[in-house]
Short mmCIF file of N, CA and C in Angstrom, two decimals:
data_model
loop_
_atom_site.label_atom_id
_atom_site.label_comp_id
_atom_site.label_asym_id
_atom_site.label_seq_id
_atom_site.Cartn_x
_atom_site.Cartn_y
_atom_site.Cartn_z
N UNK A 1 4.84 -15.28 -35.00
CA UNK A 1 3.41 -15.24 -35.19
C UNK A 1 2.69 -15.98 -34.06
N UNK A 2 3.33 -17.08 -33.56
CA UNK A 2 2.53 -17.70 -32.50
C UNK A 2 2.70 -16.85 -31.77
N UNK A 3 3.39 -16.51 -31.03
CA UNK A 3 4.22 -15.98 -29.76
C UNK A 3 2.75 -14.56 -29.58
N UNK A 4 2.29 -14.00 -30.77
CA UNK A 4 1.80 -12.90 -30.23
C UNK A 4 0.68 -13.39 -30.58
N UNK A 5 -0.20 -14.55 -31.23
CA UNK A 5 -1.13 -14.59 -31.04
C UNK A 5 -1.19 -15.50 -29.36
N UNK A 6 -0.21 -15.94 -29.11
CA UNK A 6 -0.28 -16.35 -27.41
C UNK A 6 -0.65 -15.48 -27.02
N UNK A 7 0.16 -14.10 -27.03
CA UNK A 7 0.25 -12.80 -25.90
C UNK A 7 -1.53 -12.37 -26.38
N UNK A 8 -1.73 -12.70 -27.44
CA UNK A 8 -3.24 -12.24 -27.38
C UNK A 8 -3.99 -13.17 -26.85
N UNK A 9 -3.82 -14.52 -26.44
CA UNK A 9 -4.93 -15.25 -25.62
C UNK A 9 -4.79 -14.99 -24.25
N UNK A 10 -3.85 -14.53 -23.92
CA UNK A 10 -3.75 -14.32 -22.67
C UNK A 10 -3.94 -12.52 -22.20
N UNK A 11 -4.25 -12.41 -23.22
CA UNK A 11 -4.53 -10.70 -22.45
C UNK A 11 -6.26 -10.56 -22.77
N UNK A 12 -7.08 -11.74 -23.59
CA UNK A 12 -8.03 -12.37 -23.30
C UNK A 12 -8.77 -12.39 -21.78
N UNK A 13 -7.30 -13.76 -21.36
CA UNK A 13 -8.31 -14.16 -20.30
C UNK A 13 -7.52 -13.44 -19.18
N UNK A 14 -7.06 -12.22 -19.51
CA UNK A 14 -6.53 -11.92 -17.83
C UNK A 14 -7.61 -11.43 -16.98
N UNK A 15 -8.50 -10.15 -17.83
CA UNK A 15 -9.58 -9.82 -17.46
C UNK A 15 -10.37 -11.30 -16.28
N UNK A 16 -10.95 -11.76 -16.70
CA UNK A 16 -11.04 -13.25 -16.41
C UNK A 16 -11.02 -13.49 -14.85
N UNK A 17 -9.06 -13.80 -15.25
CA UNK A 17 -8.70 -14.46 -14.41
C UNK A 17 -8.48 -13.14 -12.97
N UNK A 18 -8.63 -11.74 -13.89
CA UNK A 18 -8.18 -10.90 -12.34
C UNK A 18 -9.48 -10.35 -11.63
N UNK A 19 -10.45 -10.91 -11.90
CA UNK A 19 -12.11 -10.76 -11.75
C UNK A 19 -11.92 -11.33 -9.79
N UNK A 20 -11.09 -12.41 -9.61
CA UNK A 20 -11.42 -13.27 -7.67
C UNK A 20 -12.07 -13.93 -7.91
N UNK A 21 -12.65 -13.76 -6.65
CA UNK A 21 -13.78 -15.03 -6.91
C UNK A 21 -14.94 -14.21 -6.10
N UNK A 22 -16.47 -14.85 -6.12
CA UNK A 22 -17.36 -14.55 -5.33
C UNK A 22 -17.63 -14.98 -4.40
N UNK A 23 -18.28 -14.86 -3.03
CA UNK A 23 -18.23 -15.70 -1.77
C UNK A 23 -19.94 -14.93 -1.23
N UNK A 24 -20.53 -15.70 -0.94
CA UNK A 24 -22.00 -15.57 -0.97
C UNK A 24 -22.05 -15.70 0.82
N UNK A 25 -22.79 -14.33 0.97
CA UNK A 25 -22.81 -14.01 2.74
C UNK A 25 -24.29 -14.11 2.73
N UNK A 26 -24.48 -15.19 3.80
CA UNK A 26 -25.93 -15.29 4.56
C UNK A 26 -26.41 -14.68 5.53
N UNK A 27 -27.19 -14.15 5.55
CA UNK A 27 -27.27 -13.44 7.08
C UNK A 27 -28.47 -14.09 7.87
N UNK A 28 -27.97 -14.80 8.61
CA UNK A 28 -28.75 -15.36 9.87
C UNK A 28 -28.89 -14.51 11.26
N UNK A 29 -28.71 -13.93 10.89
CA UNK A 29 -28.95 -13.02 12.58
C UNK A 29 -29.86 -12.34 12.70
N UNK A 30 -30.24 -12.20 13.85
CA UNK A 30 -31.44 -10.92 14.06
C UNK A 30 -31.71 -9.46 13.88
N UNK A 31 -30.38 -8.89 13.32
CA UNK A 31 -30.58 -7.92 12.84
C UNK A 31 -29.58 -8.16 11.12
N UNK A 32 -29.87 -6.76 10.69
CA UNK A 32 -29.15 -6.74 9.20
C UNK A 32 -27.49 -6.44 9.52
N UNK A 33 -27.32 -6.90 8.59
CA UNK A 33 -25.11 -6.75 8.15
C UNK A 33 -25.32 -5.56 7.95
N UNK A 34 -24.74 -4.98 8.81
CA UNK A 34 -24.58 -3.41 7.44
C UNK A 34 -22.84 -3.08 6.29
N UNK A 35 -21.95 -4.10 7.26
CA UNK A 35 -21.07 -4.06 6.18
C UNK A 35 -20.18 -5.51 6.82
N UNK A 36 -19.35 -5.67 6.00
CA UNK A 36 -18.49 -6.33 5.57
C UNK A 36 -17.28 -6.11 5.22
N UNK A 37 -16.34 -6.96 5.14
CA UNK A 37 -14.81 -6.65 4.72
C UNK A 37 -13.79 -7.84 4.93
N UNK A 38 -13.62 -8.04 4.07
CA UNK A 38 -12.69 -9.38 4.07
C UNK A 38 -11.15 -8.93 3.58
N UNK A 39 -9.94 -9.46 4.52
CA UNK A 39 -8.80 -9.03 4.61
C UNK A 39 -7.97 -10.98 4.12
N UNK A 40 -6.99 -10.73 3.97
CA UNK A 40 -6.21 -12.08 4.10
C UNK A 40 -5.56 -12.56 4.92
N UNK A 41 -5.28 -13.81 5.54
CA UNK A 41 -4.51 -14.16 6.51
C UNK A 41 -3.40 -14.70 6.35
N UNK A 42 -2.36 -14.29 7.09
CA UNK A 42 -0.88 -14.87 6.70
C UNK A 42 -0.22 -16.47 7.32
N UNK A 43 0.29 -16.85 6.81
CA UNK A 43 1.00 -18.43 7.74
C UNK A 43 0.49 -18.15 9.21
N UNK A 44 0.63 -17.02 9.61
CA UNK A 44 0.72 -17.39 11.31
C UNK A 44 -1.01 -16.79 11.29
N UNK A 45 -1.73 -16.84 10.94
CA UNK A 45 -2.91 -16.44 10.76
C UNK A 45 -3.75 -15.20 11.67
N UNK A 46 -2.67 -13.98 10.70
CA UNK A 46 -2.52 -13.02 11.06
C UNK A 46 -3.23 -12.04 10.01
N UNK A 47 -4.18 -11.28 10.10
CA UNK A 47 -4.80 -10.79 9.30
C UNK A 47 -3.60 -9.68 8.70
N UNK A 48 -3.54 -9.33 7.35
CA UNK A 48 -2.87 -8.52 6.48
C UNK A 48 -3.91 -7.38 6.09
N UNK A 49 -3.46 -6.19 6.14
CA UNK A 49 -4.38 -4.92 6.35
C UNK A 49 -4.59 -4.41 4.47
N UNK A 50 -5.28 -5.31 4.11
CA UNK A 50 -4.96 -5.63 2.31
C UNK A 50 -6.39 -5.56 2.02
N UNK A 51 -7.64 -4.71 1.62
CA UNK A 51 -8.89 -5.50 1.56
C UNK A 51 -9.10 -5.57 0.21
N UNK A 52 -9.81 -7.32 0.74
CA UNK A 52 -9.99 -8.03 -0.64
C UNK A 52 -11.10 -7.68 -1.18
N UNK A 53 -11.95 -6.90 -0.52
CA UNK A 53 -13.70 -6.51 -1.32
C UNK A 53 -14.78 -6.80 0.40
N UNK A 54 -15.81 -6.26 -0.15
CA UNK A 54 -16.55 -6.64 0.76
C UNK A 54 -17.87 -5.31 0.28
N UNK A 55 -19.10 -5.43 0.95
CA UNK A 55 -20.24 -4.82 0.87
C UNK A 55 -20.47 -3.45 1.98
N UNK A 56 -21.28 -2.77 1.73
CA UNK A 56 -21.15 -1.67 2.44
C UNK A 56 -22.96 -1.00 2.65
N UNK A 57 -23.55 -2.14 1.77
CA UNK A 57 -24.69 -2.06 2.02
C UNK A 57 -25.44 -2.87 2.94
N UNK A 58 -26.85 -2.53 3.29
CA UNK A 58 -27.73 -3.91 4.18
C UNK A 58 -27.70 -4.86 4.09
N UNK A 59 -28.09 -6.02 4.83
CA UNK A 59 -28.02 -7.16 4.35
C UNK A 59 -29.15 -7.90 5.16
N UNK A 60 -30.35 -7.66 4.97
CA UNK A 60 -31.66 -7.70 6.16
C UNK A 60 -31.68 -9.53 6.60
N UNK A 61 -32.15 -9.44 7.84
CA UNK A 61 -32.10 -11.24 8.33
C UNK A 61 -32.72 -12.10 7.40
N UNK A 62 -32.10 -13.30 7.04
CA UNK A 62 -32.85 -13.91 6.18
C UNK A 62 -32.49 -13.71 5.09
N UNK A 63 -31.46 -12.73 4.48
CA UNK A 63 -31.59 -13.05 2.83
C UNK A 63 -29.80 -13.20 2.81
N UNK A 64 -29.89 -13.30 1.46
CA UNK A 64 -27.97 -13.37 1.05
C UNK A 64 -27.96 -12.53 0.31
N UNK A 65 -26.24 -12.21 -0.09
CA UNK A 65 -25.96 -10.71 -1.04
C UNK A 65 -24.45 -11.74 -1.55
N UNK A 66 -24.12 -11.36 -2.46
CA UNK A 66 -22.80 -11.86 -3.21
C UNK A 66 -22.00 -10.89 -3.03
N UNK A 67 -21.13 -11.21 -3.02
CA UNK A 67 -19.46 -10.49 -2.23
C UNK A 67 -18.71 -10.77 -3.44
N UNK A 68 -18.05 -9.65 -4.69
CA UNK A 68 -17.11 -10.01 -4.95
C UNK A 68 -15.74 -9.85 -4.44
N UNK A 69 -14.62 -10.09 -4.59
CA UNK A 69 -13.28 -10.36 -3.76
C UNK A 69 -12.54 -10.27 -5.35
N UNK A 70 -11.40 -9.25 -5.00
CA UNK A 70 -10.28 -9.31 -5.66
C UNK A 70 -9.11 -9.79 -5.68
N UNK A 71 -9.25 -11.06 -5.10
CA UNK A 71 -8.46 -11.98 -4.87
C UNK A 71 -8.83 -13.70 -5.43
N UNK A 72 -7.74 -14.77 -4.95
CA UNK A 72 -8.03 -16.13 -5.01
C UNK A 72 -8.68 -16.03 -4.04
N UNK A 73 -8.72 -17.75 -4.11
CA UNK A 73 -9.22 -18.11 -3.13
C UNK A 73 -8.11 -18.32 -1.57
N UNK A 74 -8.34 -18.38 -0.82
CA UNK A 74 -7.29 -18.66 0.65
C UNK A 74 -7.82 -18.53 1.94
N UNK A 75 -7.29 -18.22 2.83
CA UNK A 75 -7.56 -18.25 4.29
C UNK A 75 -7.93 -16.56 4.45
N UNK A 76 -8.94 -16.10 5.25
CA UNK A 76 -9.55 -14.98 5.28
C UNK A 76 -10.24 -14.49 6.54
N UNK A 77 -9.94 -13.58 6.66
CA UNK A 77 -10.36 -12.63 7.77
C UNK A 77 -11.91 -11.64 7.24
N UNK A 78 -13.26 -12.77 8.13
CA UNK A 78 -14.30 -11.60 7.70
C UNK A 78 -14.74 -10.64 8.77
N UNK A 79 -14.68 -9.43 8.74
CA UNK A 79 -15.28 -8.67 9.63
C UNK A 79 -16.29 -7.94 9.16
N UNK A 80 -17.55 -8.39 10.30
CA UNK A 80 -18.80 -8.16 10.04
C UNK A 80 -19.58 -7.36 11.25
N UNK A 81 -19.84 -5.77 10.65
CA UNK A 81 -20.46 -5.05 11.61
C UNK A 81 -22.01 -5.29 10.88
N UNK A 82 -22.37 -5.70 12.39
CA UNK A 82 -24.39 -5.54 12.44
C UNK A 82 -25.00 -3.84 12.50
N UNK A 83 -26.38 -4.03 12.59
CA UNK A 83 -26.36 -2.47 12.61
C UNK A 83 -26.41 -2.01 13.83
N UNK A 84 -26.73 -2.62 14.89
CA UNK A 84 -26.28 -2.43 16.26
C UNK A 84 -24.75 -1.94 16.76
N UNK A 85 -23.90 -1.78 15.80
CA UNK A 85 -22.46 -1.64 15.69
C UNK A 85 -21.71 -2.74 16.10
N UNK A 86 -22.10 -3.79 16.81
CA UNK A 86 -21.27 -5.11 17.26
C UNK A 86 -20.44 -5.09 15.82
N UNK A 87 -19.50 -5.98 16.44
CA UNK A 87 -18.56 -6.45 15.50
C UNK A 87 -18.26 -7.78 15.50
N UNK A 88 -18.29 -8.61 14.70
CA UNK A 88 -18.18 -10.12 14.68
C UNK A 88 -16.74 -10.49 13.59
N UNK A 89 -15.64 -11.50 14.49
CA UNK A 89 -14.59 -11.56 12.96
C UNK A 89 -14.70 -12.99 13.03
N UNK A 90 -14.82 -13.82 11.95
CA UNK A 90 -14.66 -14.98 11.33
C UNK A 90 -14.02 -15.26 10.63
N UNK A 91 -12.82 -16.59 10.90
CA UNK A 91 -11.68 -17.00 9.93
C UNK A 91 -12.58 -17.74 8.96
N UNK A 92 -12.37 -18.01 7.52
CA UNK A 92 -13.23 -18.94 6.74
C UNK A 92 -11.64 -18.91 5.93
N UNK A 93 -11.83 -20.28 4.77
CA UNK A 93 -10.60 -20.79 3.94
C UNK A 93 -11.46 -20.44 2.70
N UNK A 94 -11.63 -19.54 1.65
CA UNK A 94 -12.78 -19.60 0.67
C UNK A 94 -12.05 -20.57 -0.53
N UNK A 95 -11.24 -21.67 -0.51
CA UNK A 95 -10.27 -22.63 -0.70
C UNK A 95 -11.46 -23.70 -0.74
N UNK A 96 -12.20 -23.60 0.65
CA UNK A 96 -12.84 -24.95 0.87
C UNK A 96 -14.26 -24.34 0.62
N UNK A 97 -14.24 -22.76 0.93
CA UNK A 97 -16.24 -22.59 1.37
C UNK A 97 -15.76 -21.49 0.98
N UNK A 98 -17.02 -21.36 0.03
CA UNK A 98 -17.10 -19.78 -0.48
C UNK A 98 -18.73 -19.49 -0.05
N UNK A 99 -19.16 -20.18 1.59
CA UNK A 99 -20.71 -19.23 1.38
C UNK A 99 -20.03 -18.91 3.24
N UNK A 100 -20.54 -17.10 3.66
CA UNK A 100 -20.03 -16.94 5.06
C UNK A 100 -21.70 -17.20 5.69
N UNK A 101 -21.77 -17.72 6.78
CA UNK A 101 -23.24 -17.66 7.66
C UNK A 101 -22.56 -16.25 8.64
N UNK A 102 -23.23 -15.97 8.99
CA UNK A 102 -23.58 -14.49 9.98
C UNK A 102 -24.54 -15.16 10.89
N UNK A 103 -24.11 -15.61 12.23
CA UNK A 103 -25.30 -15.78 13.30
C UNK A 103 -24.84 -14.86 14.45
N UNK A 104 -25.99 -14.12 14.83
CA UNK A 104 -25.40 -13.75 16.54
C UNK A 104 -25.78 -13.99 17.44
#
């Protein structure tokens, strides 16, 4: 009787726990984000071709948008195209910082 009301607290909180985390992107630059994409990085801090979530919409100068991620937290690869098509990649640990700045 315990045993499966365990298996029922935990199929509770898996939902929960398989939600990631959120990581809040600022955009400081002079033009808008138009997307995003966050990958993971390995020991040798090597991006893994795995994506953890990311946005695909605008992101106009001056405001923020919330990023969910289907992952923990860890070491991360963000790649951020402007709408100019540049491409910007930034290592962040979302371990320590879950907000990304965008400057160009």
């Amino acid at each position: 009787m315990r045993a499966a009301f365990l298996v029922f607290l935990l199929l509770l909180a898996s939902p929960a726990l398989a939600q990631g985390l959120t990581l809040q992107l600022v955009n400081e630059a002079s033009q808008p984000v138009s997307s995003l994409n966050l990958f993971p990085l390995d020991e040798d801090g090597e991006f893994i071709e795995d994506n953890l979530g990311g946005i695909s919409d605008d992101v106009a100068p001056g405001t923020k948008a919330r990023v969910r991620l289907s992952s923990e937290c860890g070491p991360m690869l963000a790649v951020v195209m402007l709408k100019d098509a540049s491409e910007l990649r930034l290592n962040l640990d979302t371990c320590r910082n879950r907000t990304l700045v965008v400057r160009d």
